[in-house]
Amino acid sequence: MGIMYQSTRSKGEKVTASQAILKGLADDGGLFVPDRMPKFEVPLAKLATMSYQETAYEVMRLFFTDFTEEELKACINGAYDKKFDTDVIAPLVEKEGRYYLELFHGKTIAFKDMALSILPYLMTTSAKKNGVKNEIVILTATSGDTGKAALAGFADVPGTSIIVFYPKDGVSPIQEKQMVTEPGKNTMVVGVDGNFDDCQTGVKKIFSDKELAKRMDEKGYQFSSANSINIGRLVPQIVYYVYAYGQLLKQGALREGEPMDVVVPTGNFGNILAAYYGKQIGLPVGKLYCASNENKVLFDFFGSGTYDRKRDFILTSSPSMDILISSNLERLIYKIAGNDADKTKRFMAELSGEGEYTITDEMRRELESFVGGFATEEQTAQEIASVYDKTGYVLDPHTAVASYVCRNVAEADKVKTVVASTASPYKFTRSVMQAIDHEAYAPMGDFELVDELNRISGVTIPQAIESIRTAPVLHDTVCEVDGMKAVVEERLGL
Ligand SMILES: *Cc1c(COP(=O)(O)O)cnc(C)c1O
């Protein structure tokens, strides 16, 4: 029997992988989870010899069991090709004994590309398999990086269109420029007067609007999600942890079966959950260090067992981690609650009602492989400066948060540790350059800083940056949080 997917909030609905990818979110507002964890069948030693694409196939076939081999391989080969600026797709770079897994070599130079370059293929294949005739409307809330990666993935893909909502004042100048210059004909980008949580809540609300869904269907549309709640994003993210393990074996840094720790700069809890799923299928992952910026809800949660979102939302230099409601944590809650949907539903109701919930002691014991850590703005900047001074390697602020946590929390236990390196420093040049030398770089313009970064790091300026230097702004819609639904209705002519 293939793997089926069920909601974290009720026992009823069980769907195939392709249906779960199409729907994004379950009807009851829960997240789709596999009804059992498959086991990785390839001998670990063999991983060292496998390409990224081969590794991807061996991981994805375990979860997407209703896809044929031919379908999956077509998706993988379409996604992980020359769009990436390196054949190895995800290089593993050692500095000061830490292993930085560079996940930013795709089209939009952030790790979201790892999953969002394949999601459109998975989505259109799923539509074909299920006889879907409607146009699929991708609705996405972004804290900065998902937006452009999703736009790049879905731009001009037949049978799809995409609407992206981002917090108007909550993304970096380069992130915003990348999005509002998107030329795809089937794309729309909207700035929202609110923060990321407002955008995400707004999108979830539109998703669960039954009346709207009915009117959409009459006009030949249906929604899906490119957010990390989609299982079609989560599973491709397991791949690079498996691949990293293979690379460590290949480099002789690990012996077969020896554990590898991971440090993941975390926002919506998708990336670190993928590492946890990797562990569940049998990858020797030891500890999972969950690194937060000053929005350290998760650090507090791992320390106390209470998830409390009632606090000020802080805008930081790592905007893609400025999140107080980490959606994917629901999948972990479900797992540690013993796959109990009723219990999970109650916690989520408490979260949206009272703004907090506390898990039981029994559930906390299930979290023993997770360790929380965080870095303040100052510590993040110091980490960028210090790694640059010692090695010449330039970290982006998200990676720097993880690197700081690695240095100060993880390294005590002497296990080989992989730091998920989630964005190119070119995406956050202002914060990065000011961390290195505030006085010299604060007065410079955004693209002047790009050239300076190139000079001091010797790293080629990515195409993603070159192409927006002179690109015209094509999207200028701005709306209130309450106006998000109206924007969608107008765009689709409902
Ligand atoms: C999205 C993002 C994160 C956070 O990843 P989650 O899966 O949401 O936890 C971290 N760093 C960068 C650069 C990102 O774009």
Coordinates of C-alpha atoms in Angstrom, one line a residue, residues 91-102 248 251 253 391 393 416-417:
P91 CA 27.5 22.4 -2.1
L92 CA 28.8 21.6 1.4
V93 CA 31.5 24.1 2.4
E94 CA 33.7 23.6 5.5
K95 CA 34.8 26.7 7.5
E96 CA 36.3 26.6 11.0
G97 CA 35.1 23.0 11.4
R98 CA 31.4 23.9 10.6
Y99 CA 29.8 22.5 7.4
Y100 CA 27.7 25.1 5.6
L101 CA 25.2 23.5 3.3
E102 CA 24.7 26.1 0.7
L248 CA 30.2 14.1 4.6
Q251 CA 34.7 13.8 2.2
A253 CA 34.3 13.5 7.6
T391 CA 37.9 33.0 6.8
Y393 CA 33.6 33.7 3.8
K416 CA 29.9 17.0 12.9
T417 CA 27.4 19.7 12.4

